XYZ file of C-alpha atoms in Angstrom:
380
model
C -0.004 -0.291 -0.111
C 2.887 2.625 0.995
C 4.439 1.593 -2.434
C 1.059 1.934 -4.203
C 1.067 5.638 -2.167
C 4.618 6.403 -3.139
C 3.763 6.221 -6.717
C 0.507 8.231 -6.446
C 2.954 10.988 -5.274
C 5.602 10.550 -7.761
C 3.041 10.746 -10.570
C 1.744 13.946 -8.955
C 4.979 15.731 -8.789
C 5.068 15.340 -12.292
C 2.184 17.370 -13.308
C 2.354 20.708 -14.459
C -0.699 21.406 -16.867
C -3.704 21.883 -15.522
C -6.969 21.021 -17.925
C -10.712 22.110 -17.933
C -13.014 20.151 -15.961
C -15.039 18.030 -17.867
C -18.516 17.230 -17.519
C -18.735 13.491 -16.066
C -14.989 12.951 -16.498
C -14.085 13.567 -12.585
C -16.856 11.327 -11.586
C -15.234 8.806 -13.906
C -11.979 9.134 -12.209
C -12.639 9.321 -8.527
C -14.986 5.951 -9.228
C -11.975 4.304 -10.177
C -10.565 5.199 -7.063
C -13.198 4.455 -4.915
C -12.858 0.955 -6.434
C -9.708 0.227 -4.409
C -10.608 -2.976 -2.429
C -9.115 -4.387 0.629
C -7.300 -6.932 -1.004
C -5.337 -4.144 -2.988
C -7.185 -4.476 -6.249
C -7.640 -1.906 -8.345
C -4.249 0.222 -7.689
C -3.047 0.482 -11.128
C -6.445 2.266 -12.046
C -6.467 4.266 -9.289
C -2.661 5.694 -9.907
C -3.989 6.898 -13.227
C -6.900 8.133 -11.721
C -5.342 10.273 -9.320
C -2.616 11.687 -12.026
C -5.161 12.503 -14.267
C -7.515 14.408 -11.473
C -4.389 16.295 -10.431
C -3.913 17.916 -13.723
C -7.497 19.311 -13.164
C -8.335 22.861 -12.495
C -9.803 24.066 -9.195
C -13.325 23.713 -10.600
C -13.139 20.253 -10.003
C -12.157 20.057 -6.305
C -15.941 20.162 -5.051
C -16.780 17.050 -6.777
C -13.473 14.950 -5.778
C -14.132 16.358 -2.166
C -17.879 15.156 -2.500
C -16.335 11.806 -3.938
C -14.870 10.803 -0.665
C -16.836 8.256 1.519
C -16.378 7.963 5.244
C -16.112 3.984 5.089
C -13.520 4.024 2.348
C -10.744 5.691 4.314
C -7.829 4.329 1.878
C -9.400 5.829 -1.122
C -10.351 8.903 0.798
C -6.507 9.555 1.201
C -5.972 9.036 -2.006
C -8.700 11.458 -3.416
C -7.283 14.114 -0.305
C -3.993 13.884 -2.466
C -5.546 14.715 -5.688
C -7.407 17.525 -4.242
C -4.382 18.914 -2.642
C -2.312 18.660 -5.929
C -5.349 20.344 -7.666
C -5.355 23.368 -4.995
C -1.794 23.882 -4.726
C -1.243 24.190 -8.339
C -4.375 26.285 -8.687
C -2.708 28.882 -5.966
C 0.318 28.823 -7.638
C -1.421 29.842 -11.146
C -3.239 32.693 -9.389
C -6.552 30.871 -9.772
C -7.691 29.370 -6.147
C -10.733 27.708 -5.571
C -12.981 30.784 -4.130
C -13.610 30.697 -0.247
C -17.489 30.880 -1.192
C -17.267 27.502 -2.745
C -14.997 25.921 0.024
C -17.400 27.636 2.911
C -20.465 26.117 0.948
C -19.207 22.796 1.039
C -18.097 22.776 4.715
C -21.742 23.964 5.713
C -22.995 21.323 3.818
C -23.568 18.488 6.307
C -24.526 15.972 3.802
C -21.054 15.703 2.862
C -18.928 13.280 4.591
C -17.244 14.308 7.675
C -13.345 13.712 6.161
C -14.473 15.865 2.866
C -15.554 18.873 5.109
C -12.555 18.388 7.043
C -10.674 18.549 3.947
C -12.204 21.472 2.868
C -11.767 23.530 5.966
C -7.900 23.048 6.152
C -7.955 24.523 2.331
C -9.965 27.393 3.370
C -7.418 27.528 6.323
C -4.351 27.547 3.778
C -5.811 30.132 1.459
C -7.463 32.376 4.296
C -7.030 31.408 7.763
C -9.210 34.103 8.963
C -11.831 33.034 7.108
C -11.705 29.109 8.588
C -11.425 30.566 11.932
C -14.952 32.416 11.657
C -16.330 29.313 11.091
C -14.965 27.346 14.377
C -17.922 28.203 16.736
C -20.427 27.104 14.253
C -18.613 23.714 14.777
C -19.862 22.760 18.040
C -22.565 20.233 17.619
C -21.103 19.535 14.194
C -20.976 15.535 13.279
C -17.563 16.199 12.042
C -15.825 15.204 14.927
C -12.577 16.859 13.648
C -14.472 19.955 13.381
C -16.099 19.613 16.489
C -12.610 19.024 18.118
C -11.716 22.638 17.082
C -14.951 24.232 18.928
C -14.477 22.566 21.769
C -10.690 23.692 22.028
C -12.227 27.129 21.482
C -14.206 26.950 23.753
C -11.697 25.897 26.231
C -9.151 28.777 25.233
C -12.460 31.171 26.085
C -12.562 29.597 29.366
C -9.235 30.180 30.705
C -9.202 33.723 29.302
C -12.238 33.911 31.205
C -10.425 32.659 34.430
C -7.495 34.620 33.552
C -9.863 37.887 33.696
C -11.093 36.314 36.998
C -14.620 35.925 35.793
C -15.048 32.670 37.274
C -18.324 31.744 36.618
C -18.105 32.904 33.087
C -15.216 30.278 32.959
C -17.293 27.450 34.665
C -20.091 28.238 32.257
C -17.620 27.849 29.151
C -15.751 24.757 30.543
C -19.497 23.269 31.045
C -20.549 23.974 27.639
C -17.298 22.766 25.878
C -17.876 19.685 28.147
C -21.565 19.232 26.866
C -19.868 19.299 23.452
C -16.949 17.054 23.133
C -16.728 13.417 21.944
C -12.942 13.248 22.905
C -11.556 11.640 25.923
C -8.602 13.737 26.412
C -10.789 17.040 26.239
C -13.095 15.301 28.656
C -10.200 14.675 30.846
C -8.723 18.262 30.507
C -11.986 19.653 31.058
C -13.033 17.774 33.812
C -10.159 18.361 35.861
C -10.224 22.467 35.066
C -13.482 22.212 36.556
C -12.607 19.810 39.691
C -9.842 22.990 40.073
C -13.067 25.481 40.245
C -14.742 23.132 42.756
C -16.750 21.755 40.071
C -17.335 17.822 40.164
C -17.634 15.879 37.101
C -18.027 11.987 36.269
C -16.948 11.781 32.657
C -17.758 8.122 33.103
C -21.394 9.303 33.260
C -21.116 11.868 30.751
C -20.056 9.493 28.074
C -22.774 7.050 29.326
C -20.638 4.043 29.829
C -23.256 1.434 31.185
C -22.057 0.248 34.712
C -24.887 -2.419 35.927
C -23.368 -5.621 34.454
C -23.512 -9.768 35.564
C -20.448 -11.728 34.226
C -19.790 -15.594 33.863
C -16.201 -17.304 33.046
C -14.455 -19.384 32.303
C -15.309 -20.993 29.220
C -12.571 -22.925 27.068
C -10.407 -20.865 24.627
C -9.696 -23.998 23.023
C -6.711 -22.515 21.182
C -8.708 -19.732 19.472
C -11.659 -22.064 18.692
C -13.581 -20.323 21.612
C -14.162 -17.146 19.810
C -16.502 -19.017 17.536
C -17.863 -21.512 19.864
C -21.324 -21.310 20.885
C -21.410 -21.436 24.858
C -24.351 -21.434 27.176
C -24.854 -17.809 27.494
C -25.415 -17.338 23.583
C -28.612 -19.264 24.007
C -29.946 -18.175 27.073
C -29.355 -15.454 29.801
C -30.362 -17.348 32.831
C -28.638 -15.696 35.631
C -29.299 -18.599 38.177
C -28.041 -21.127 35.511
C -24.469 -22.668 36.221
C -22.456 -24.443 33.471
C -19.456 -26.811 33.586
C -16.894 -24.245 32.184
C -13.275 -24.528 32.259
C -11.272 -26.780 35.006
C -8.736 -24.340 36.140
C -7.656 -23.391 39.752
C -7.926 -19.575 39.513
C -11.916 -19.775 38.711
C -13.340 -22.460 40.363
C -16.217 -24.387 38.563
C -18.892 -24.290 38.077
C -19.298 -21.467 35.719
C -22.014 -18.979 37.185
C -23.115 -15.681 36.696
C -22.170 -12.870 39.156
C -22.832 -9.225 39.540
C -20.493 -6.455 38.697
C -21.408 -3.088 39.180
C -18.967 0.128 38.371
C -18.595 3.270 41.038
C -18.070 6.590 40.198
C -15.351 7.247 37.697
C -15.110 3.678 36.693
C -15.841 2.221 33.247
C -14.065 -0.737 32.599
C -15.701 -4.365 33.545
C -12.443 -5.597 34.323
C -12.747 -9.936 34.561
C -9.149 -10.060 36.153
C -10.791 -8.532 38.952
C -13.717 -10.304 39.016
C -12.295 -13.336 38.859
C -8.558 -13.936 38.118
C -5.873 -12.918 35.695
C -5.979 -15.887 33.606
C -4.946 -16.651 30.044
C -6.974 -18.924 27.306
C -10.296 -18.188 28.544
C -13.706 -17.102 27.397
C -15.985 -14.736 29.638
C -19.257 -13.161 29.016
C -20.959 -9.860 30.473
C -24.556 -9.146 30.282
C -26.770 -5.956 31.046
C -30.078 -4.726 30.041
C -30.468 -1.150 28.771
C -33.838 0.478 28.731
C -35.225 2.651 25.918
C -37.948 4.931 26.093
C -38.772 4.480 22.391
C -37.737 1.951 19.349
C -34.660 3.623 17.921
C -31.400 3.074 16.071
C -28.341 3.601 18.251
C -24.508 3.093 18.459
C -22.938 0.649 20.861
C -19.243 1.516 21.015
C -16.655 -0.002 22.910
C -12.938 -0.400 23.704
C -10.943 -3.753 24.441
C -7.588 -5.124 24.208
C -9.303 -8.746 23.705
C -11.489 -10.265 21.128
C -14.904 -9.361 21.476
C -18.206 -10.347 20.178
C -22.117 -8.479 20.823
C -25.132 -9.335 20.858
C -28.120 -6.928 21.312
C -31.491 -8.855 22.038
C -29.865 -12.078 20.498
C -29.017 -10.721 17.335
C -24.870 -10.630 16.919
C -24.040 -7.054 15.812
C -20.087 -7.116 16.088
C -17.489 -9.791 16.135
C -14.187 -8.291 16.376
C -11.252 -11.243 16.773
C -8.349 -9.141 17.354
C -5.938 -9.501 20.421
C -4.032 -6.659 22.042
C -3.957 -4.170 19.037
C -4.540 -1.430 21.755
C -7.354 -0.431 24.101
C -8.861 3.080 22.725
C -11.797 4.870 23.376
C -14.842 4.153 21.043
C -12.334 1.690 19.616
C -14.944 -0.551 18.056
C -18.710 0.634 17.105
C -21.772 -0.947 15.522
C -25.609 0.030 14.823
C -28.500 -1.317 16.815
C -31.856 -1.543 16.834
C -33.460 -0.910 20.324
C -37.086 -1.882 20.978
C -39.085 0.344 23.329
C -38.545 -1.330 26.817
C -35.836 -3.444 28.262
C -32.986 -4.456 25.516
C -30.322 -6.943 26.406
C -26.989 -6.356 25.775
C -24.318 -9.418 25.681
C -20.667 -9.136 25.511
C -18.162 -12.235 24.546
C -14.666 -11.581 25.895
C -11.793 -14.065 24.705
C -8.185 -13.926 26.443
C -5.589 -15.615 24.559
C -2.241 -17.475 25.211
C -0.183 -14.057 24.795
C 2.368 -14.448 27.773
C 3.935 -10.679 27.372
C 3.108 -8.434 30.319
C 1.205 -6.079 28.497
C -1.292 -8.633 27.772
C -2.494 -9.339 31.059
C -5.713 -7.507 30.123
C -8.839 -9.026 30.069
C -11.474 -6.185 30.233
C -13.585 -4.073 27.998
C -15.920 -0.685 28.191
C -19.186 0.168 26.116
C -21.889 2.624 26.018
C -24.725 3.531 23.704
C -24.782 6.829 22.136
C -25.994 8.387 19.153
C -24.439 8.573 15.714
C -22.240 11.852 16.538
C -21.373 9.776 20.055
C -23.822 11.402 22.234
C -24.575 9.563 25.058
C -28.032 8.244 25.407
C -29.413 7.653 28.742
C -30.819 4.222 29.892
C -34.575 5.034 30.555
C -34.749 3.039 34.090
C -36.248 4.379 36.534
C-alpha cells in the first residue's frame, strides 16, 4: 500500500499543466479510486485516475471532495492527495478555488465528515481568518475533527475568562465545552479544570458507559476456537444457571453469573478483578438497557481482547483482534433498540500471549447516537 501511495505521489509531482474540468470525467476518475479494495486490487487504475485528477483545475475540487466516503478511508486518502495537488497548483497559477465555494461545501452537512474537514483545511491554507470565523459553528458538528476545533476554542475562552477573574463565566464555558466534546482527552482536561473550580464531573456518566453488569467465566479458549464456539450464554440468559466451564484452579467450576457494578469514575468491566488474571479463557458480560422508544443507536466499546456483541440476541459485531490497543470508542456497531428493556451481551476472549502488556481481560461499552452523544438508560 505504501508502495502504491509513493507511486501516486511521484505521479502527481510530475504534473505541470492544468486542464479544464470536463463534465463527467471527474466522476469517472473518482469511481476508479473508490473501487480500491481491501485486497489491494484496483491500484494501477487508481494511480492513473489520481494522476489525471491532479491535472484538473480548481473547479474539480468540490466534485472530488464529494467523492470521499467515510467508509472508504484508503480511497479517501488518495482523493485527498488529488485535491491537495489540484489546490496547490491552482494557487501557484493564481486561480485558487473561491472561499465561498469551500465555505458552502463545509457547511453542507450531507457531505462526509472527512471531506468537509479537508475542505476546511484548504480554506485555512488560503484564508486563515475566514477559516477561524467558522469554528464556533462546529460546536455540534457531525465531524468530530471539526467539533474538536470548536471545543478547543471554548476551552481557550474559559481560560481567558479565568485569567480575567470571571470565574462563573469560566465554569459556564467549560461546562458548554464538556457538553460539546466527544473526545476523551478533552473531556479529561475539562473535568480537571472544573474540579479545580470546585465543580465535580463524572466523565464516565458524561459519556454514558454502562455500569451494571453480570459476568460469567471461564469457558475454553480452545486454541482460539473458543471465539466462535457457542457457549451457553449465547443460547440463553439465565442468571441463576450454572455451567461446567473450563477447569482451572484460579476460577473454580462451575461457571456461574455474578453481579459487577462499577463505581463513580469507573468504566471498565474487568474480568481479572472479578475472577482472576488468567490466560486462554472466554467470559461473558450481560446487561439490560431500557429505551423509551424504538430507535437506532450506536454501541461503542474498547477492549484489548477479542469481542463479540449481541443486542436482543442479534449479533451486531465480531472483532477477533487481540491486544492491538484499548482505545476510547475503539469499535462501534449500529443496533436497533426496542421500546422497554433490551439485552446487551458481550463475549470477551483472552488469548495465550504471555507478554506483560497482554495481562488485561476487560472492556468498556456505551450506548450513544451517531454523533457519540450518550443516550441515557430510561430505567427509573
